[in-house]
mmCIF file of C-alpha atoms and ligand atoms in Angstrom:
data_model
loop_
_atom_site.group_PDB
_atom_site.id
_atom_site.type_symbol
_atom_site.label_atom_id
_atom_site.label_comp_id
_atom_site.label_asym_id
_atom_site.label_seq_id
_atom_site.Cartn_x
_atom_site.Cartn_y
_atom_site.Cartn_z
ATOM 1 C CA UNK A 23 4.082 -20.957 -4.998
ATOM 2 C CA UNK A 24 5.108 -23.374 -2.278
ATOM 3 C CA UNK A 25 5.347 -21.914 1.225
ATOM 4 C CA UNK A 26 8.321 -22.194 3.534
ATOM 5 C CA UNK A 27 6.833 -24.791 5.831
ATOM 6 C CA UNK A 28 5.909 -22.421 8.637
ATOM 7 C CA UNK A 29 2.552 -23.058 10.248
ATOM 8 C CA UNK A 30 0.495 -19.872 9.843
ATOM 9 C CA UNK A 31 -2.254 -19.173 12.362
ATOM 10 C CA UNK A 32 -5.056 -16.648 11.852
ATOM 11 C CA UNK A 33 -6.601 -15.192 15.028
ATOM 12 C CA UNK A 34 -9.437 -12.720 15.493
ATOM 13 C CA UNK A 35 -7.769 -9.558 16.753
ATOM 14 C CA UNK A 36 -8.932 -9.769 20.378
ATOM 15 C CA UNK A 37 -6.860 -8.205 23.210
ATOM 16 C CA UNK A 38 -5.475 -11.684 24.038
ATOM 17 C CA UNK A 39 -4.459 -12.296 20.425
ATOM 18 C CA UNK A 40 -2.840 -8.849 20.208
ATOM 19 C CA UNK A 41 -0.823 -9.567 23.373
ATOM 20 C CA UNK A 42 0.312 -12.889 21.906
ATOM 21 C CA UNK A 43 1.211 -11.234 18.600
ATOM 22 C CA UNK A 44 3.303 -8.622 20.414
ATOM 23 C CA UNK A 45 5.200 -11.339 22.231
ATOM 24 C CA UNK A 46 5.857 -13.227 19.000
ATOM 25 C CA UNK A 47 7.046 -10.033 17.291
ATOM 26 C CA UNK A 48 9.520 -9.317 20.098
ATOM 27 C CA UNK A 49 10.881 -12.843 19.541
ATOM 28 C CA UNK A 50 11.504 -12.186 15.816
ATOM 29 C CA UNK A 51 8.291 -13.580 14.274
ATOM 30 C CA UNK A 52 6.365 -12.208 11.282
ATOM 31 C CA UNK A 53 2.814 -11.071 12.083
ATOM 32 C CA UNK A 54 0.328 -9.609 9.588
ATOM 33 C CA UNK A 55 -2.060 -7.042 11.043
ATOM 34 C CA UNK A 56 -4.788 -4.707 9.795
ATOM 35 C CA UNK A 57 -4.201 -0.997 9.259
ATOM 36 C CA UNK A 58 -6.734 1.512 7.930
ATOM 37 C CA UNK A 59 -5.099 1.281 4.464
ATOM 38 C CA UNK A 60 -4.124 -2.360 3.792
ATOM 39 C CA UNK A 61 -2.875 -5.277 5.925
ATOM 40 C CA UNK A 62 0.780 -4.906 6.903
ATOM 41 C CA UNK A 63 3.390 -7.659 7.291
ATOM 42 C CA UNK A 64 5.067 -6.702 10.557
ATOM 43 C CA UNK A 65 8.436 -7.504 12.086
ATOM 44 C CA UNK A 66 10.453 -5.848 14.862
ATOM 45 C CA UNK A 67 11.893 -2.876 12.964
ATOM 46 C CA UNK A 68 15.033 -2.718 15.097
ATOM 47 C CA UNK A 69 15.871 -6.419 14.590
ATOM 48 C CA UNK A 70 17.694 -6.832 11.238
ATOM 49 C CA UNK A 71 17.257 -10.632 11.205
ATOM 50 C CA UNK A 72 13.479 -10.313 11.647
ATOM 51 C CA UNK A 73 13.338 -7.611 8.959
ATOM 52 C CA UNK A 74 15.315 -9.845 6.584
ATOM 53 C CA UNK A 75 12.532 -12.417 6.920
ATOM 54 C CA UNK A 76 10.021 -9.863 5.547
ATOM 55 C CA UNK A 77 12.019 -9.556 2.317
ATOM 56 C CA UNK A 78 12.253 -13.330 2.071
ATOM 57 C CA UNK A 79 8.564 -14.014 2.780
ATOM 58 C CA UNK A 80 7.425 -11.430 0.237
ATOM 59 C CA UNK A 81 10.092 -12.132 -2.372
ATOM 60 C CA UNK A 82 10.789 -8.400 -2.169
ATOM 61 C CA UNK A 83 13.851 -6.915 -3.917
ATOM 62 C CA UNK A 84 16.412 -5.828 -1.327
ATOM 63 C CA UNK A 85 16.610 -2.299 -2.796
ATOM 64 C CA UNK A 86 13.007 -1.474 -1.843
ATOM 65 C CA UNK A 87 12.934 0.109 1.654
ATOM 66 C CA UNK A 88 10.264 -0.508 4.320
ATOM 67 C CA UNK A 89 8.031 1.808 6.339
ATOM 68 C CA UNK A 90 8.515 1.877 10.133
ATOM 69 C CA UNK A 91 5.202 2.072 11.982
ATOM 70 C CA UNK A 92 5.015 3.893 15.313
ATOM 71 C CA UNK A 93 2.267 4.418 17.905
ATOM 72 C CA UNK A 94 2.774 8.188 18.232
ATOM 73 C CA UNK A 95 4.698 11.252 17.153
ATOM 74 C CA UNK A 96 7.236 11.047 19.996
ATOM 75 C CA UNK A 97 8.273 7.550 18.898
ATOM 76 C CA UNK A 98 8.738 8.832 15.335
ATOM 77 C CA UNK A 99 11.035 11.642 16.467
ATOM 78 C CA UNK A 100 13.393 9.105 18.027
ATOM 79 C CA UNK A 101 13.945 7.463 14.644
ATOM 80 C CA UNK A 102 15.096 10.547 12.709
ATOM 81 C CA UNK A 103 18.241 12.645 12.822
ATOM 82 C CA UNK A 104 16.268 15.785 11.981
ATOM 83 C CA UNK A 105 12.581 16.508 12.613
ATOM 84 C CA UNK A 106 11.667 19.593 10.577
ATOM 85 C CA UNK A 107 8.734 21.848 11.485
ATOM 86 C CA UNK A 108 6.916 20.592 8.376
ATOM 87 C CA UNK A 109 6.987 17.031 9.784
ATOM 88 C CA UNK A 110 5.644 18.300 13.094
ATOM 89 C CA UNK A 111 2.823 20.168 11.328
ATOM 90 C CA UNK A 112 1.792 17.197 9.157
ATOM 91 C CA UNK A 113 2.042 14.672 12.001
ATOM 92 C CA UNK A 114 -0.037 16.869 14.313
ATOM 93 C CA UNK A 115 -2.683 17.274 11.660
ATOM 94 C CA UNK A 116 -2.853 13.815 10.058
ATOM 95 C CA UNK A 117 -1.484 11.206 12.520
ATOM 96 C CA UNK A 118 -2.688 8.716 13.321
ATOM 97 C CA UNK A 119 -3.707 8.233 9.687
ATOM 98 C CA UNK A 120 -2.775 7.189 6.138
ATOM 99 C CA UNK A 121 0.298 9.417 5.790
ATOM 100 C CA UNK A 122 3.950 8.304 5.584
ATOM 101 C CA UNK A 123 6.783 10.815 6.045
ATOM 102 C CA UNK A 124 10.262 10.250 4.580
ATOM 103 C CA UNK A 125 12.909 11.903 6.770
ATOM 104 C CA UNK A 126 16.658 11.651 7.488
ATOM 105 C CA UNK A 127 17.180 8.425 9.474
ATOM 106 C CA UNK A 128 18.664 8.220 12.956
ATOM 107 C CA UNK A 129 21.746 5.937 13.183
ATOM 108 C CA UNK A 130 19.797 3.263 15.099
ATOM 109 C CA UNK A 131 17.484 2.559 12.128
ATOM 110 C CA UNK A 132 18.917 -0.655 10.627
ATOM 111 C CA UNK A 133 20.295 -0.386 7.115
ATOM 112 C CA UNK A 134 18.072 -3.241 5.926
ATOM 113 C CA UNK A 135 14.941 -1.232 6.802
ATOM 114 C CA UNK A 136 16.206 1.714 4.732
ATOM 115 C CA UNK A 137 17.610 -0.479 1.920
ATOM 116 C CA UNK A 138 20.784 1.550 2.233
ATOM 117 C CA UNK A 139 19.089 4.950 1.869
ATOM 118 C CA UNK A 140 20.012 7.721 4.326
ATOM 119 C CA UNK A 141 16.279 8.291 4.915
ATOM 120 C CA UNK A 142 13.538 6.415 6.763
ATOM 121 C CA UNK A 143 9.797 6.257 6.031
ATOM 122 C CA UNK A 144 7.575 6.656 9.125
ATOM 123 C CA UNK A 145 3.861 6.192 9.627
ATOM 124 C CA UNK A 146 1.475 6.187 12.588
ATOM 125 C CA UNK A 147 -1.577 4.149 11.503
ATOM 126 C CA UNK A 148 -5.052 4.900 12.888
ATOM 127 C CA UNK A 149 -6.483 1.359 12.947
ATOM 128 C CA UNK A 150 -7.196 0.448 16.608
ATOM 129 C CA UNK A 151 -5.649 -3.036 16.205
ATOM 130 C CA UNK A 152 -2.467 -1.593 14.677
ATOM 131 C CA UNK A 153 -2.189 1.024 17.430
ATOM 132 C CA UNK A 154 -2.822 -1.511 20.205
ATOM 133 C CA UNK A 155 -0.222 -3.854 18.697
ATOM 134 C CA UNK A 156 2.402 -1.085 18.344
ATOM 135 C CA UNK A 157 1.865 -0.046 21.965
ATOM 136 C CA UNK A 158 2.079 -3.643 23.183
ATOM 137 C CA UNK A 159 5.295 -4.366 21.236
ATOM 138 C CA UNK A 160 6.977 -1.166 22.433
ATOM 139 C CA UNK A 161 9.200 -1.084 19.340
ATOM 140 C CA UNK A 162 8.676 0.277 15.817
ATOM 141 C CA UNK A 163 7.298 -2.303 13.376
ATOM 142 C CA UNK A 164 8.648 -2.545 9.849
ATOM 143 C CA UNK A 165 5.583 -3.371 7.761
ATOM 144 C CA UNK A 166 5.147 -3.475 4.011
ATOM 145 C CA UNK A 167 1.798 -4.510 2.571
ATOM 146 C CA UNK A 168 1.206 -8.187 3.436
ATOM 147 C CA UNK A 169 1.296 -9.582 -0.109
ATOM 148 C CA UNK A 170 3.884 -11.353 -2.251
ATOM 149 C CA UNK A 171 5.981 -8.771 -4.101
ATOM 150 C CA UNK A 172 4.229 -7.341 -7.227
ATOM 151 C CA UNK A 173 0.863 -8.880 -6.281
ATOM 152 C CA UNK A 174 -2.253 -7.021 -5.150
ATOM 153 C CA UNK A 175 -2.195 -5.616 -1.611
ATOM 154 C CA UNK A 176 -4.508 -7.305 0.929
ATOM 155 C CA UNK A 177 -7.575 -5.591 2.351
ATOM 156 C CA UNK A 178 -8.861 -8.741 4.119
ATOM 157 C CA UNK A 179 -7.154 -11.353 6.312
ATOM 158 C CA UNK A 180 -8.174 -13.955 3.702
ATOM 159 C CA UNK A 181 -6.056 -12.142 1.076
ATOM 160 C CA UNK A 182 -3.038 -12.358 3.414
ATOM 161 C CA UNK A 183 -3.558 -16.073 3.954
ATOM 162 C CA UNK A 184 -3.937 -16.687 0.212
ATOM 163 C CA UNK A 185 -0.577 -15.031 -0.475
ATOM 164 C CA UNK A 186 1.574 -15.756 2.568
ATOM 165 C CA UNK A 187 0.350 -18.977 4.259
ATOM 166 C CA UNK A 188 3.355 -21.104 5.170
ATOM 167 C CA UNK A 189 5.667 -18.068 5.195
ATOM 168 C CA UNK A 190 4.589 -16.120 8.306
ATOM 169 C CA UNK A 191 3.682 -17.061 11.868
ATOM 170 C CA UNK A 192 0.456 -15.164 12.540
ATOM 171 C CA UNK A 193 -2.329 -13.115 10.961
ATOM 172 C CA UNK A 194 -4.476 -10.853 13.138
ATOM 173 C CA UNK A 195 -7.917 -10.648 11.528
ATOM 174 C CA UNK A 196 -9.510 -7.225 11.999
ATOM 175 C CA UNK A 197 -11.978 -7.428 9.110
ATOM 176 C CA UNK A 198 -11.894 -5.318 5.944
ATOM 177 C CA UNK A 199 -9.632 -2.265 5.904
ATOM 178 C CA UNK A 200 -11.416 1.070 5.450
ATOM 179 C CA UNK A 201 -9.269 3.209 3.130
ATOM 180 C CA UNK A 202 -8.232 0.319 0.887
ATOM 181 C CA UNK A 203 -5.181 1.924 -0.799
ATOM 182 C CA UNK A 204 -1.680 2.305 0.665
ATOM 183 C CA UNK A 205 -0.755 5.475 2.549
ATOM 184 C CA UNK A 206 0.179 8.748 0.880
ATOM 185 C CA UNK A 207 3.994 9.140 1.054
ATOM 186 C CA UNK A 208 5.622 12.569 1.318
ATOM 187 C CA UNK A 209 9.342 13.156 1.050
ATOM 188 C CA UNK A 210 10.465 15.828 3.542
ATOM 189 C CA UNK A 211 14.179 14.952 3.650
ATOM 190 C CA UNK A 212 15.203 17.207 0.744
ATOM 191 C CA UNK A 213 13.728 20.223 -0.948
ATOM 192 C CA UNK A 214 11.612 20.405 -2.964
ATOM 193 C CA UNK A 215 9.202 18.363 -0.821
ATOM 194 C CA UNK A 216 7.361 15.844 -2.930
ATOM 195 C CA UNK A 217 4.425 13.443 -2.872
ATOM 196 C CA UNK A 218 6.152 10.149 -3.756
ATOM 197 C CA UNK A 219 3.054 7.939 -3.690
ATOM 198 C CA UNK A 220 -0.571 9.122 -3.949
ATOM 199 C CA UNK A 221 -2.879 7.596 -1.370
ATOM 200 C CA UNK A 222 -6.028 8.140 0.666
ATOM 201 C CA UNK A 223 -4.872 11.536 1.928
ATOM 202 C CA UNK A 224 -5.165 13.972 -0.982
ATOM 203 C CA UNK A 225 -2.300 16.255 -2.032
ATOM 204 C CA UNK A 226 -4.561 19.267 -1.496
ATOM 205 C CA UNK A 227 -5.023 18.335 2.186
ATOM 206 C CA UNK A 228 -1.210 18.274 2.548
ATOM 207 C CA UNK A 229 -0.809 21.490 0.575
ATOM 208 C CA UNK A 230 -3.266 23.243 2.905
ATOM 209 C CA UNK A 231 -0.605 22.714 5.604
ATOM 210 C CA UNK A 232 2.683 22.918 3.643
ATOM 211 C CA UNK A 233 1.955 25.021 0.569
ATOM 212 C CA UNK A 234 2.590 23.710 -2.969
ATOM 213 C CA UNK A 235 4.153 20.231 -3.272
ATOM 214 C CA UNK A 236 5.741 18.479 -6.205
ATOM 215 C CA UNK A 237 4.086 15.282 -7.438
ATOM 216 C CA UNK A 238 6.279 12.362 -8.393
ATOM 217 C CA UNK A 239 4.766 10.479 -11.298
ATOM 218 C CA UNK A 240 7.815 8.934 -12.890
ATOM 219 C CA UNK A 241 8.898 5.352 -13.166
ATOM 220 C CA UNK A 242 11.758 3.593 -11.451
ATOM 221 C CA UNK A 243 13.739 1.160 -13.558
ATOM 222 C CA UNK A 244 13.751 -2.335 -12.063
ATOM 223 C CA UNK A 245 16.948 -2.830 -10.082
ATOM 224 C CA UNK A 246 17.705 0.899 -9.765
ATOM 225 C CA UNK A 247 18.269 2.262 -6.258
ATOM 226 C CA UNK A 248 14.807 3.424 -5.317
ATOM 227 C CA UNK A 249 15.208 6.826 -3.743
ATOM 228 C CA UNK A 250 11.575 7.247 -4.700
ATOM 229 C CA UNK A 251 9.161 4.560 -3.510
ATOM 230 C CA UNK A 252 9.295 1.005 -4.778
ATOM 231 C CA UNK A 253 7.275 1.807 -7.762
ATOM 232 C CA UNK A 254 8.650 -0.334 -10.505
ATOM 233 C CA UNK A 255 5.896 -0.542 -13.076
ATOM 234 C CA UNK A 256 5.025 -4.171 -12.380
ATOM 235 C CA UNK A 257 3.243 -3.644 -9.100
ATOM 236 C CA UNK A 258 -0.220 -4.231 -7.663
ATOM 237 C CA UNK A 259 -0.918 -6.593 -10.540
ATOM 238 C CA UNK A 260 -3.682 -9.184 -10.785
ATOM 239 C CA UNK A 261 -2.861 -12.324 -12.784
ATOM 240 C CA UNK A 262 -5.662 -11.573 -15.233
ATOM 241 C CA UNK A 263 -4.691 -9.052 -17.933
ATOM 242 C CA UNK A 264 -6.131 -5.649 -17.025
ATOM 243 C CA UNK A 265 -6.727 -2.866 -19.509
ATOM 244 C CA UNK A 266 -7.925 0.710 -18.963
ATOM 245 C CA UNK A 267 -10.499 1.742 -21.553
ATOM 246 C CA UNK A 268 -12.298 5.063 -22.034
ATOM 247 C CA UNK A 269 -16.007 4.696 -21.228
ATOM 248 C CA UNK A 270 -17.061 5.532 -24.767
ATOM 249 C CA UNK A 271 -14.963 2.626 -26.088
ATOM 250 C CA UNK A 272 -15.867 0.057 -23.433
ATOM 251 C CA UNK A 273 -18.907 -1.504 -25.060
ATOM 252 C CA UNK A 274 -17.037 -2.213 -28.269
ATOM 253 C CA UNK A 275 -13.956 -3.452 -26.376
ATOM 254 C CA UNK A 276 -16.061 -5.864 -24.293
ATOM 255 C CA UNK A 277 -17.930 -7.204 -27.304
ATOM 256 C CA UNK A 278 -14.608 -7.788 -29.057
ATOM 257 C CA UNK A 279 -13.167 -9.767 -26.128
ATOM 258 C CA UNK A 280 -15.442 -12.704 -25.187
ATOM 259 C CA UNK A 281 -14.821 -13.886 -21.618
ATOM 260 C CA UNK A 282 -13.658 -10.466 -20.454
ATOM 261 C CA UNK A 283 -15.471 -8.615 -17.693
ATOM 262 C CA UNK A 284 -16.058 -4.889 -17.504
ATOM 263 C CA UNK A 285 -15.687 -2.585 -14.509
ATOM 264 C CA UNK A 286 -17.818 0.528 -14.841
ATOM 265 C CA UNK A 287 -17.851 3.756 -12.867
ATOM 266 C CA UNK A 288 -21.225 5.296 -12.064
ATOM 267 C CA UNK A 289 -23.619 3.403 -14.331
ATOM 268 C CA UNK A 290 -23.837 0.047 -16.070
ATOM 269 C CA UNK A 291 -23.755 -0.232 -19.859
ATOM 270 C CA UNK A 292 -26.534 -1.843 -21.874
ATOM 271 C CA UNK A 293 -24.846 -5.091 -22.854
ATOM 272 C CA UNK A 294 -25.772 -8.698 -23.684
ATOM 273 C CA UNK A 295 -26.349 -10.783 -20.519
ATOM 274 C CA UNK A 296 -23.330 -12.941 -21.342
ATOM 275 C CA UNK A 297 -20.971 -10.048 -20.539
ATOM 276 C CA UNK A 298 -20.169 -9.662 -16.839
ATOM 277 C CA UNK A 299 -20.006 -6.090 -15.648
ATOM 278 C CA UNK A 300 -19.267 -4.734 -12.170
ATOM 279 C CA UNK A 301 -20.422 -1.248 -11.356
ATOM 280 C CA UNK A 302 -18.569 0.941 -8.856
ATOM 281 C CA UNK A 303 -19.733 4.339 -7.616
ATOM 282 C CA UNK A 304 -18.136 7.257 -9.471
ATOM 283 C CA UNK A 305 -16.512 8.432 -6.243
ATOM 284 C CA UNK A 306 -12.754 8.047 -5.808
ATOM 285 C CA UNK A 307 -12.591 7.254 -2.076
ATOM 286 C CA UNK A 308 -15.229 4.549 -2.432
ATOM 287 C CA UNK A 309 -13.451 3.066 -5.432
ATOM 288 C CA UNK A 310 -10.187 3.149 -3.442
ATOM 289 C CA UNK A 311 -11.829 1.240 -0.582
ATOM 290 C CA UNK A 312 -13.270 -1.437 -2.881
ATOM 291 C CA UNK A 313 -10.576 -1.699 -5.564
ATOM 292 C CA UNK A 314 -8.194 -4.383 -4.276
ATOM 293 C CA UNK A 315 -10.942 -6.701 -2.999
ATOM 294 C CA UNK A 316 -12.619 -6.451 -6.404
ATOM 295 C CA UNK A 317 -9.360 -7.227 -8.232
ATOM 296 C CA UNK A 318 -8.725 -10.223 -5.934
ATOM 297 C CA UNK A 319 -12.259 -11.491 -6.720
ATOM 298 C CA UNK A 320 -12.101 -10.923 -10.461
ATOM 299 C CA UNK A 321 -8.726 -12.624 -10.550
ATOM 300 C CA UNK A 322 -10.156 -15.674 -8.764
ATOM 301 C CA UNK A 323 -13.156 -15.794 -11.127
ATOM 302 C CA UNK A 324 -10.913 -16.616 -14.092
ATOM 303 C CA UNK A 325 -12.044 -13.958 -16.584
ATOM 304 C CA UNK A 326 -10.041 -13.703 -19.775
ATOM 305 C CA UNK A 327 -9.365 -10.007 -19.139
ATOM 306 C CA UNK A 328 -10.523 -7.133 -16.967
ATOM 307 C CA UNK A 329 -11.502 -4.034 -18.949
ATOM 308 C CA UNK A 330 -11.628 -1.169 -16.461
ATOM 309 C CA UNK A 331 -13.230 2.165 -17.237
ATOM 310 C CA UNK A 332 -10.489 4.793 -17.239
ATOM 311 C CA UNK A 333 -11.113 7.147 -14.277
ATOM 312 C CA UNK A 334 -10.962 10.943 -14.706
ATOM 313 C CA UNK A 335 -7.590 12.735 -14.610
ATOM 314 C CA UNK A 336 -6.756 15.001 -11.623
ATOM 315 C CA UNK A 337 -5.813 14.913 -7.952
ATOM 316 C CA UNK A 338 -9.067 13.358 -6.703
ATOM 317 C CA UNK A 339 -8.534 10.182 -8.770
ATOM 318 C CA UNK A 340 -4.709 10.218 -8.706
ATOM 319 C CA UNK A 341 -4.267 7.328 -6.237
ATOM 320 C CA UNK A 342 -6.809 5.082 -7.992
ATOM 321 C CA UNK A 343 -5.411 5.882 -11.453
ATOM 322 C CA UNK A 344 -1.859 5.227 -10.218
ATOM 323 C CA UNK A 345 -2.729 1.732 -8.910
ATOM 324 C CA UNK A 346 -4.732 0.868 -12.022
ATOM 325 C CA UNK A 347 -1.963 2.015 -14.325
ATOM 326 C CA UNK A 348 0.539 -0.172 -12.471
ATOM 327 C CA UNK A 349 -1.900 -3.098 -12.494
ATOM 328 C CA UNK A 350 -2.271 -2.689 -16.266
ATOM 329 C CA UNK A 351 1.498 -2.477 -16.775
ATOM 330 C CA UNK A 352 2.067 -5.526 -14.585
ATOM 331 C CA UNK A 353 -0.242 -7.712 -16.669
ATOM 332 C CA UNK A 354 0.954 -6.527 -20.028
ATOM 333 C CA UNK A 355 -2.388 -4.784 -20.432
ATOM 334 C CA UNK A 356 -1.080 -1.206 -20.471
ATOM 335 C CA UNK A 357 -1.826 0.891 -23.459
HETATM 336 O O1 TXA B 404 -0.396 2.051 3.843
HETATM 337 C C1 TXA B 404 0.777 1.674 3.841
HETATM 338 O O2 TXA B 404 1.729 2.455 3.692
HETATM 339 C C2 TXA B 404 1.017 0.164 4.024
HETATM 340 C C3 TXA B 404 0.573 -0.207 5.441
HETATM 341 C C4 TXA B 404 0.893 -1.629 5.795
HETATM 342 O O3 TXA B 404 1.122 0.674 6.364
HETATM 343 N N1 TXA B 404 2.399 -0.156 3.816
HETATM 344 C C5 TXA B 404 2.942 -0.155 2.572
HETATM 345 O O4 TXA B 404 4.256 -0.591 2.535
HETATM 346 O O5 TXA B 404 2.332 0.183 1.582
HETATM 347 P P1 TXA B 404 4.991 -1.012 1.171
HETATM 348 O O6 TXA B 404 6.299 -1.566 1.591
HETATM 349 O O7 TXA B 404 4.104 -1.879 0.388
HETATM 350 O O8 TXA B 404 5.231 0.349 0.483
HETATM 351 C C6 TXA B 404 6.184 1.222 1.063
HETATM 352 C C7 TXA B 404 6.662 2.197 0.052
HETATM 353 C C8 TXA B 404 7.544 1.546 -0.981
HETATM 354 O O9 TXA B 404 7.145 2.027 -2.249
HETATM 355 C C9 TXA B 404 8.938 2.030 -0.596
HETATM 356 O O10 TXA B 404 9.783 2.147 -1.708
HETATM 357 C C10 TXA B 404 8.640 3.370 0.031
HETATM 358 O O11 TXA B 404 7.472 3.169 0.738
HETATM 359 N N2 TXA B 404 9.716 3.781 0.966
HETATM 360 C C11 TXA B 404 10.070 3.178 2.101
HETATM 361 N N3 TXA B 404 11.132 3.796 2.661
HETATM 362 C C12 TXA B 404 11.451 4.816 1.841
HETATM 363 C C13 TXA B 404 12.453 5.813 1.863
HETATM 364 N N4 TXA B 404 13.376 5.874 2.829
HETATM 365 N N5 TXA B 404 12.487 6.698 0.838
HETATM 366 C C14 TXA B 404 11.576 6.638 -0.154
HETATM 367 N N6 TXA B 404 10.592 5.711 -0.224
HETATM 368 C C15 TXA B 404 10.536 4.813 0.753
HETATM 369 MG MG1 MG B 405 3.272 -2.933 -1.174
#
């Protein structure tokens, strides 16, 4: 994809670079920055023209709302028309961290951030660079993941550059992100409260504070107004076809598909040397941390297909399974 002719600079996230980034953001620029989940593509969240540039740079459908990032709980409260006790309890317990709360929006939240919804998604990230940047800007930052729409989210500055060079002004390089999957999103604007997107923070941790929560696992039709998160099936997709295969069927599937590589959980299979296999630990948080970087790498390596061992069902693997299922659907590899 050709860029838009903007010269993109990548700076190590030093205090000087963060101060420069804050200044650029206040002037309407697009700046990618690390969070503990994935890199975000930031713009001044109260400047509709700057926010419009996010949609353009990503090629993001205009009906998919953005998350506003804030440095603390007090800043979040100023962006909602109602702050329920459940929001207070979750924010006190889990912010800063990989949790996004969907709440009724205050009138000053621009319509373009909300994609016309009456609600706004809010998150206080824990990455020190993200927090320092938010404090220096002094305004909320609208920030989706810093990838082209439907592609894999970035966990390294190099992934951001590969996808968005020529389309954004600056990338702050803070190394690899730690959690690796996008934040857990909880809808607290209407009852019943619901987990809209699984993420690094498990539903059971939220339920320990709020009591039982619904889990949204449906699909949104492309083009439909997305009152649930922008979860059209084609999302998080590598270019290489990806298929989920039960472990007991993997050997046969790999032997039947020359040029494919296997991704195993726990232990390698005994296979001919010609078949490439990557082995991940059978531990969901570690797989979450490594997943996107591995998919970026396998995509670049030009395999014919990626055959991924199907992870176990259940809350612990929900976030990883969700991303893999979408990756499979996006490449036509879903079962
Ligand atoms: O970890 C994260 O959340 C990362 C980092 C950069 O903070 N951000 C991120 O943003 O994943 P994005 O735009 O890739 O995903 C935001 C999700 C979308 O699925 C969107 O539909 C949903 O949040 N969302 C935003 N506002 C919403 C709202 N008012 N109601 C329901 N869902 C909303
Ligand atoms: Mg995204």
